[in-house]
Short mmCIF file of C-alpha atoms and ligand atoms in Angstrom, two decimals:
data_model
loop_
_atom_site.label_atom_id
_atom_site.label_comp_id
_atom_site.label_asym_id
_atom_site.label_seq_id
_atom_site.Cartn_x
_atom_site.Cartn_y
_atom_site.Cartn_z
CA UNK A 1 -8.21 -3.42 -2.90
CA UNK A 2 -7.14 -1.23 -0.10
CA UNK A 3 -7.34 -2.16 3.17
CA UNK A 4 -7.59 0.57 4.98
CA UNK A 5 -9.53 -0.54 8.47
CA UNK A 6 -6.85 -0.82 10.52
CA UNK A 7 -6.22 1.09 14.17
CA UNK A 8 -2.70 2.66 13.57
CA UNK A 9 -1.80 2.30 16.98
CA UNK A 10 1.62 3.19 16.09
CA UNK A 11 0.58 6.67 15.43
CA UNK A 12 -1.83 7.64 18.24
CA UNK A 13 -3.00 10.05 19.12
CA UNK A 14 -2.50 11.72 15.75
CA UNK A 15 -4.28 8.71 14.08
CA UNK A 16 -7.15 8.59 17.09
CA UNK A 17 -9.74 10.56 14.73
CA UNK A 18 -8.05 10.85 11.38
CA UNK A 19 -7.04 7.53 9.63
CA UNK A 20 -3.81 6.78 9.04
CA UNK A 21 -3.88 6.89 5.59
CA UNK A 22 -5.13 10.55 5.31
CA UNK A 23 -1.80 11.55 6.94
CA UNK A 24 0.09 13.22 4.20
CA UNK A 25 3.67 13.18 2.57
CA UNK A 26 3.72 16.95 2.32
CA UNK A 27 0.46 18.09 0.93
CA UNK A 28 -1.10 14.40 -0.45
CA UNK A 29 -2.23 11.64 2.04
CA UNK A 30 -0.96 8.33 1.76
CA UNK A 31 -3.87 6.63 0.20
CA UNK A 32 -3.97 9.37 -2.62
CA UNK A 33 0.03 8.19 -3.32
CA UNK A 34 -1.78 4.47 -3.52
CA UNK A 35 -4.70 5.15 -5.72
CA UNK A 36 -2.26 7.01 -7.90
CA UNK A 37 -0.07 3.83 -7.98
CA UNK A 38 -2.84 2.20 -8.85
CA UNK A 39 -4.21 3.95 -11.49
CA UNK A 40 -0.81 4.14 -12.82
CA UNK A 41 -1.13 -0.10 -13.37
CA UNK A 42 -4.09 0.24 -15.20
CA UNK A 43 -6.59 -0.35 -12.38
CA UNK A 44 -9.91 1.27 -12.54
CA UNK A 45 -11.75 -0.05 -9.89
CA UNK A 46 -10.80 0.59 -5.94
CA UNK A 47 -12.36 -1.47 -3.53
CA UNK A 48 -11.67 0.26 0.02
CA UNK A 49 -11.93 -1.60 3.24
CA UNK A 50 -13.32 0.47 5.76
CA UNK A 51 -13.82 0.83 9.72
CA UNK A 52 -15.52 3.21 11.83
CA UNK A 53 -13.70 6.62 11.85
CA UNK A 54 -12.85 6.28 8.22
CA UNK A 55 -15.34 8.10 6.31
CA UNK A 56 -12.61 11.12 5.36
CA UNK A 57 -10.83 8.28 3.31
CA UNK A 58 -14.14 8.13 1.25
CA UNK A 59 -15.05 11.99 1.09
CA UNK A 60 -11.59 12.29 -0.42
CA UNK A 61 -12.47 10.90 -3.10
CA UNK A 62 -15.81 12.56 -3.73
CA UNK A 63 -16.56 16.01 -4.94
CA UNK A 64 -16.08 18.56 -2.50
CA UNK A 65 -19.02 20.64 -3.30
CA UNK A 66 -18.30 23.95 -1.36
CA UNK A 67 -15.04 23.73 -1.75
CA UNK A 68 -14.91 23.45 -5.55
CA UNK A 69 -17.67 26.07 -6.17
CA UNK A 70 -15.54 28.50 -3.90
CA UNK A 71 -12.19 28.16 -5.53
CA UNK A 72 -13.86 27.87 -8.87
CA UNK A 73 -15.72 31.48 -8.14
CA UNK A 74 -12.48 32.94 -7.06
CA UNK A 75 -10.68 31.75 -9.91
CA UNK A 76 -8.52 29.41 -8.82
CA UNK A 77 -6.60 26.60 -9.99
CA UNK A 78 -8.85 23.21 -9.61
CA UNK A 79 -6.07 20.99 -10.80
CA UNK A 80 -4.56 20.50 -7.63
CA UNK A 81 -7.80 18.16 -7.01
CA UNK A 82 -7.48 16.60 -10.32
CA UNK A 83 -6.22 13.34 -8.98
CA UNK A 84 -8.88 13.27 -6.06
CA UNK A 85 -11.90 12.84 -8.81
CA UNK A 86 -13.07 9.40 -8.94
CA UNK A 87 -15.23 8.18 -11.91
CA UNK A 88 -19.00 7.71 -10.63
CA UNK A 89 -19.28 3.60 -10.01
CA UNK A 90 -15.37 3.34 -9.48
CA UNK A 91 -14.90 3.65 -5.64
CA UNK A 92 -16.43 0.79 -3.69
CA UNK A 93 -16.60 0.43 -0.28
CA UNK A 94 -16.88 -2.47 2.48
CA UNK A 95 -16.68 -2.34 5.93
CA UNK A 96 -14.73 -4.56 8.27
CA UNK A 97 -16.42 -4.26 11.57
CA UNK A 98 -13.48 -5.47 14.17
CA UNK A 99 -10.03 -5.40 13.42
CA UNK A 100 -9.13 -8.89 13.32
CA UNK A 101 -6.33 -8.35 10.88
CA UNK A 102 -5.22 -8.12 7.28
CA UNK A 103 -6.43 -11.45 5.96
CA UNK A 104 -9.72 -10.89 7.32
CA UNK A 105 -10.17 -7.20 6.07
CA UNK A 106 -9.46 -8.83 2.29
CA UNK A 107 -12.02 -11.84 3.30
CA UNK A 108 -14.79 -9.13 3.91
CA UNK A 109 -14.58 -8.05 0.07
CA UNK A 110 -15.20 -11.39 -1.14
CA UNK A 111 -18.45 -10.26 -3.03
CA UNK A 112 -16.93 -7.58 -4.42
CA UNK A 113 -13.86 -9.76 -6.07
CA UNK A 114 -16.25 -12.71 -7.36
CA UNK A 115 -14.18 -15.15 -9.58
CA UNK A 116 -11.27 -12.44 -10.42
CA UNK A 117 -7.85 -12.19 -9.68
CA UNK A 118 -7.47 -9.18 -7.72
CA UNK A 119 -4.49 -6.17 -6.93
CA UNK A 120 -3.62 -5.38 -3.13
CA UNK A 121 -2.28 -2.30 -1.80
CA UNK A 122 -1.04 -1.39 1.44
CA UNK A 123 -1.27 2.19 1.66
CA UNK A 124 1.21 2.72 4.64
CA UNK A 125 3.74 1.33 2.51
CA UNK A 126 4.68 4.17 0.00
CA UNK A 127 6.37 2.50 -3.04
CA UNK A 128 8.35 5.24 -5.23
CA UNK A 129 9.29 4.00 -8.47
CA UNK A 130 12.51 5.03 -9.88
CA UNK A 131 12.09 8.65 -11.58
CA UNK A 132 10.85 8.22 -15.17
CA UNK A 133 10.57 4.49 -13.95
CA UNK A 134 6.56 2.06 -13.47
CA UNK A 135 5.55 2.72 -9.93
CA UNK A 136 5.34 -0.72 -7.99
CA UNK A 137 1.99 -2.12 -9.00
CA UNK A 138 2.61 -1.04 -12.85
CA UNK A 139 5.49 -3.43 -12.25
CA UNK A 140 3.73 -6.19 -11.18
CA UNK A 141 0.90 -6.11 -13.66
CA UNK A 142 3.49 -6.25 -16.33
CA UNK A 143 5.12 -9.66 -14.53
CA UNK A 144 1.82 -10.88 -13.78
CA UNK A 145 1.06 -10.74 -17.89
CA UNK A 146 3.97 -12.94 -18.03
CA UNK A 147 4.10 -15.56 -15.76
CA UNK A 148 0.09 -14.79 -13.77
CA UNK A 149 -0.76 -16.81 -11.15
CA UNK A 150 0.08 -15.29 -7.46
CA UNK A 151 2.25 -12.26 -7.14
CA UNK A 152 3.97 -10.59 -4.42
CA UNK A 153 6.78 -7.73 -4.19
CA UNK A 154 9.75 -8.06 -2.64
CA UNK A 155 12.75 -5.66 -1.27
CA UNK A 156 15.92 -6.68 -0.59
CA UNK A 157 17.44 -5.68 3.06
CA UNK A 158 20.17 -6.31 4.62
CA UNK A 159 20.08 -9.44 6.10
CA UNK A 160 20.31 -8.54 10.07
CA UNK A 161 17.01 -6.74 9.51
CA UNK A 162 14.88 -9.27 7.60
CA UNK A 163 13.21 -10.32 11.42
CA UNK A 164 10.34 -7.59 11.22
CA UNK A 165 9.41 -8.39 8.09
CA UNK A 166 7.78 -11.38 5.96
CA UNK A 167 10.51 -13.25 4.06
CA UNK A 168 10.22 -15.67 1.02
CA UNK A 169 11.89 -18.70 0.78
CA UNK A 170 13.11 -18.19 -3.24
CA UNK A 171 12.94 -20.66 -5.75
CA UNK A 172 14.12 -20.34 -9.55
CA UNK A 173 15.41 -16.79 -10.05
CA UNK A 174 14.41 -15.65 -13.19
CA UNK A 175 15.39 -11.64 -13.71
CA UNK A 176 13.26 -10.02 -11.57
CA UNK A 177 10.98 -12.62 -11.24
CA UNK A 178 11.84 -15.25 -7.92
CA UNK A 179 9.95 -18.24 -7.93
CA UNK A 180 8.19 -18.21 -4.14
CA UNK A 181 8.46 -21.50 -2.43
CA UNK A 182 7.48 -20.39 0.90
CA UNK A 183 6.83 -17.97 3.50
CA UNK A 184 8.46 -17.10 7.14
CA UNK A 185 6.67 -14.46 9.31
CA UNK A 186 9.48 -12.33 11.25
CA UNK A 187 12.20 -15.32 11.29
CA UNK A 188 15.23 -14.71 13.62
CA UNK A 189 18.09 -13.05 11.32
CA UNK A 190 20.23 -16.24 10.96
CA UNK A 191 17.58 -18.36 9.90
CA UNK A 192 15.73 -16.49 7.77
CA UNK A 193 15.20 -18.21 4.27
CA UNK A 194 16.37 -14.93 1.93
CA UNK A 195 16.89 -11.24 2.81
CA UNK A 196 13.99 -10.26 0.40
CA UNK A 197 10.95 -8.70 2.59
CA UNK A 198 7.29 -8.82 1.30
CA UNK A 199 6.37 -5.34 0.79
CA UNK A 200 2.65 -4.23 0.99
CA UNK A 201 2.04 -5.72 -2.85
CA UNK A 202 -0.07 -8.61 -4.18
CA UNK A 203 -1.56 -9.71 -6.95
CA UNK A 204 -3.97 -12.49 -5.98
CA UNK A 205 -6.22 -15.30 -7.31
CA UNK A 206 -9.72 -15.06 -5.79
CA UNK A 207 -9.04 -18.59 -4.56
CA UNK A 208 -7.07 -16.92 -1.50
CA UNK A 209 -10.80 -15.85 -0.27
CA UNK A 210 -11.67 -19.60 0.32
CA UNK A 211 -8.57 -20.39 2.19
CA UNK A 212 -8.96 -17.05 4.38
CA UNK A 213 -12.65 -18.43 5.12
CA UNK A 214 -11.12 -21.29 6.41
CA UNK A 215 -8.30 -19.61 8.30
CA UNK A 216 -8.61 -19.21 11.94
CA UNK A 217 -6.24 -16.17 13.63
CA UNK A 218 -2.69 -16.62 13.33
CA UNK A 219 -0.07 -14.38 15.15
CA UNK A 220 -1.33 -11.42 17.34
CA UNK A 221 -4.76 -12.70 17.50
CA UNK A 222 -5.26 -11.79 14.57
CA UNK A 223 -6.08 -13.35 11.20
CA UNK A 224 -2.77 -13.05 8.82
CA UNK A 225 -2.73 -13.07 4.74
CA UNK A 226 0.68 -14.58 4.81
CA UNK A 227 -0.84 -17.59 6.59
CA UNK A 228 -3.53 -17.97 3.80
CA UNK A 229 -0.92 -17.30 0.67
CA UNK A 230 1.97 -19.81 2.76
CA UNK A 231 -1.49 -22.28 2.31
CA UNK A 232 -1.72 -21.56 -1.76
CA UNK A 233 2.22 -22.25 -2.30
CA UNK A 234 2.34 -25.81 -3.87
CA UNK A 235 -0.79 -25.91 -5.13
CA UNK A 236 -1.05 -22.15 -7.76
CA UNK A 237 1.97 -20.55 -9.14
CA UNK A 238 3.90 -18.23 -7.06
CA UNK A 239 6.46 -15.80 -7.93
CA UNK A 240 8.06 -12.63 -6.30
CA UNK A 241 8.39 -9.31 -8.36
CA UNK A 242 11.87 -7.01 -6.89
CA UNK A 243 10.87 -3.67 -7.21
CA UNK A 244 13.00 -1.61 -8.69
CA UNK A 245 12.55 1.80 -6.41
CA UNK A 246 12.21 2.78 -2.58
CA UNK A 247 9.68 1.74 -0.28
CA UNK A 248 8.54 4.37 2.74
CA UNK A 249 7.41 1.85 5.99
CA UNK A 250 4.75 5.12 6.67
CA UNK A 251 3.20 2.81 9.44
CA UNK A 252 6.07 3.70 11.71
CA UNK A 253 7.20 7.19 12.85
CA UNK A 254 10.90 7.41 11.64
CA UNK A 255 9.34 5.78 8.10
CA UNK A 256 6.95 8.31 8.02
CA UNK A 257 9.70 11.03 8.58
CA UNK A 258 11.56 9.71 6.10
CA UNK A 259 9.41 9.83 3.44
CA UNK A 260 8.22 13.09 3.76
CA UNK A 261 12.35 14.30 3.83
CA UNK A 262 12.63 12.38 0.87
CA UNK A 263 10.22 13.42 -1.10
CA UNK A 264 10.10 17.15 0.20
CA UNK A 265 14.05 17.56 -1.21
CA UNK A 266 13.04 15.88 -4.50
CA UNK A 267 10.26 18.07 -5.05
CA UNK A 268 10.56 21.37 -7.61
CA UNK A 269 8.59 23.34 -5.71
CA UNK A 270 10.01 23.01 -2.24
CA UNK A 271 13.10 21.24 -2.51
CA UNK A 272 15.59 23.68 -2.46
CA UNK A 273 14.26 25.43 0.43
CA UNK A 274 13.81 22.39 2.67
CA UNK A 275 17.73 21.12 1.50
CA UNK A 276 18.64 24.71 2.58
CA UNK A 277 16.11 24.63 5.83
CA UNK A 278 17.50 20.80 6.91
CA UNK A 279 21.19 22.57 6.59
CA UNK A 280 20.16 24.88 8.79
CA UNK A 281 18.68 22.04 11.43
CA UNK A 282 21.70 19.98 10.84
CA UNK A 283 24.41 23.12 11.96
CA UNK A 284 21.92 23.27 14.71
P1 UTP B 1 -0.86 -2.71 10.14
O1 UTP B 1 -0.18 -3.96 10.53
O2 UTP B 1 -0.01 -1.56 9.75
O3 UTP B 1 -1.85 -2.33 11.32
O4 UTP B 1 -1.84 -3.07 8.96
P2 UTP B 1 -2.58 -0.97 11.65
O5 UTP B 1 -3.71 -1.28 12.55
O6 UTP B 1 -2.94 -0.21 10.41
O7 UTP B 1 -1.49 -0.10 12.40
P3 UTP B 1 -0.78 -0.30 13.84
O8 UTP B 1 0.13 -1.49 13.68
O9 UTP B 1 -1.85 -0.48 14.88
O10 UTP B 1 -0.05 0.99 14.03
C1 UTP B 1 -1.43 -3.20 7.61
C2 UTP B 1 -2.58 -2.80 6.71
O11 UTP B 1 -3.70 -3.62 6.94
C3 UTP B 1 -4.85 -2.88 7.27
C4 UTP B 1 -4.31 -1.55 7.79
O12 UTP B 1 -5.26 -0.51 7.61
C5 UTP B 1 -3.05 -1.36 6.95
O13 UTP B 1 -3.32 -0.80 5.68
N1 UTP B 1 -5.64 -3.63 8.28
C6 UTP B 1 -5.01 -4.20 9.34
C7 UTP B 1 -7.00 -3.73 8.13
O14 UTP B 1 -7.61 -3.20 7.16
N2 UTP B 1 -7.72 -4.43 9.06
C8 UTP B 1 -7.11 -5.03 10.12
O15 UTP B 1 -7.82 -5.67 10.92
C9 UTP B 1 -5.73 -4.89 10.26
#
């Protein structure tokens, strides 16, 4: 599930007509980089939460008609949309009609999720696994085959920054595996419970959708998915996955910068002349 309704305030006006998560890392937006991830784990079916203004998310995904027909007549190279072609029945869409916040966007795709447990994927956080390395949610499928249950990834920061972040309070440590015994919203830096963050990565039992029903709105108004999984701890297994690669906070500007350096030097096609180009910034 993607929840992609949000109002990326953070990013206006850019994000005022165009949804956050069709602003791209050099030449692919971020929810393509999540749908990759995605497919990468083994997932088939994507379940996008929508809002008005959204609809480019969807046509991403569909087949471009004149476009294709164009560049196929001129002879040119379709591959570049390869990873935009969804299988017919595989993209599935709900809409959230008002904002009111993460743990009500997953609440609206309770029909689609049934009695399943289901993958979550916050597509303004751009997870990068480690070259040759599983991407994040490949990662956490392969935990969740091994200890199932409730699944969220972690980072670890330094511990003066934990405060704009969710935070677990860990249990048994077991590899990479941290058993999760609670869960702080944004705690103040010298009381926060670990340094390891919650990082835009769940795997969830459909349970969660009962406790959301239930849920009235939490900080900001709004209604929060921490507040419903803090709710589950005790009562269904819960462990944290630390994944091994970077994570890209694309929901804030000097994130979003960031990622796009990064993964501009690493690329083959570009990297040298962008290395050469940031020099040439840098000397001023
Ligand atoms: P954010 O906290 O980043 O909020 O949401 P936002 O609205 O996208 O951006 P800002 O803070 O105003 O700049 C985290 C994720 O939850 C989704 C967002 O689309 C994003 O993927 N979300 C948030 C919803 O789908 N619905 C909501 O009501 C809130």
């Amino acid at each position: 599930m993607f929840p992609v309704a949000g109002l990326g305030t953070r990013f206006l006006p850019a994000t005022k007509a165009i949804p956050k998560e069709m602003l791209a890392i050099v030449d692919r937006p971020l929810i393509q980089y999540a749908v990759d991830e995605a497919r990468e784990a083994g997932i088939e079916q994507m379940i996008f939460v929508t809002g008005r203004g959204k609809t480019a998310i969807v046509e991403h995904f569909d087949i471009a008609y004149e476009l294709e027909s164009t560049m196929s007549e001129r002879g040119r190279d379709m591959r570049v949309l390869d990873a935009t072609r969804a299988t017919p029945g595989d993209i599935i869409t709900v809409r959230q009609q008002v904002p009111l916040g993460l743990g009500h966007a997953i609440w609206c795709a309770r029909a689609i999720v049934g009695v399943e447990p289901f993958a979550i994927l916050l597509p303004d956080e751009l997870m990068i696994g480690r070259k040759n390395g599983s991407g994040c949610m490949k990662q956490m499928v392969e935990a969740y085959g091994e200890v199932g249950g409730n699944l969220v990834s972690v980072l670890e920061v330094p511990h003066e920054e934990v405060s704009s972040y969710g935070v677990i309070a860990p249990g048994e440590l077991r590899g990479k595996l941290t058993e999760v015994r609670g869960l702080v919203e944004k705690p103040a830096a010298d009381k926060a419970p670990s340094n390891k963050i919650v990082s835009g990565r769940y795997i969830l039992q459909p349970e969660v959708m009962r406790v959301l029903e239930a849920q009235g709105k939490g900080a900001g108004g709004e209604v929060q998915l921490t507040d419903a999984m803090a709710k589950m701890i005790g009562t269904q297994p819960f462990h944290a996955v630390t994944f091994d690669g970077r994570r890209f906070d694309c929901g804030s500007k000097t994130g979003f910068v960031e990622a796009t350096l990064a993964l501009a030097l690493e690329r083959q096609d570009i990297g040298a002349e962008v290395r050469a180009m940031a020099e040439r910034l840098l000397r001023g």
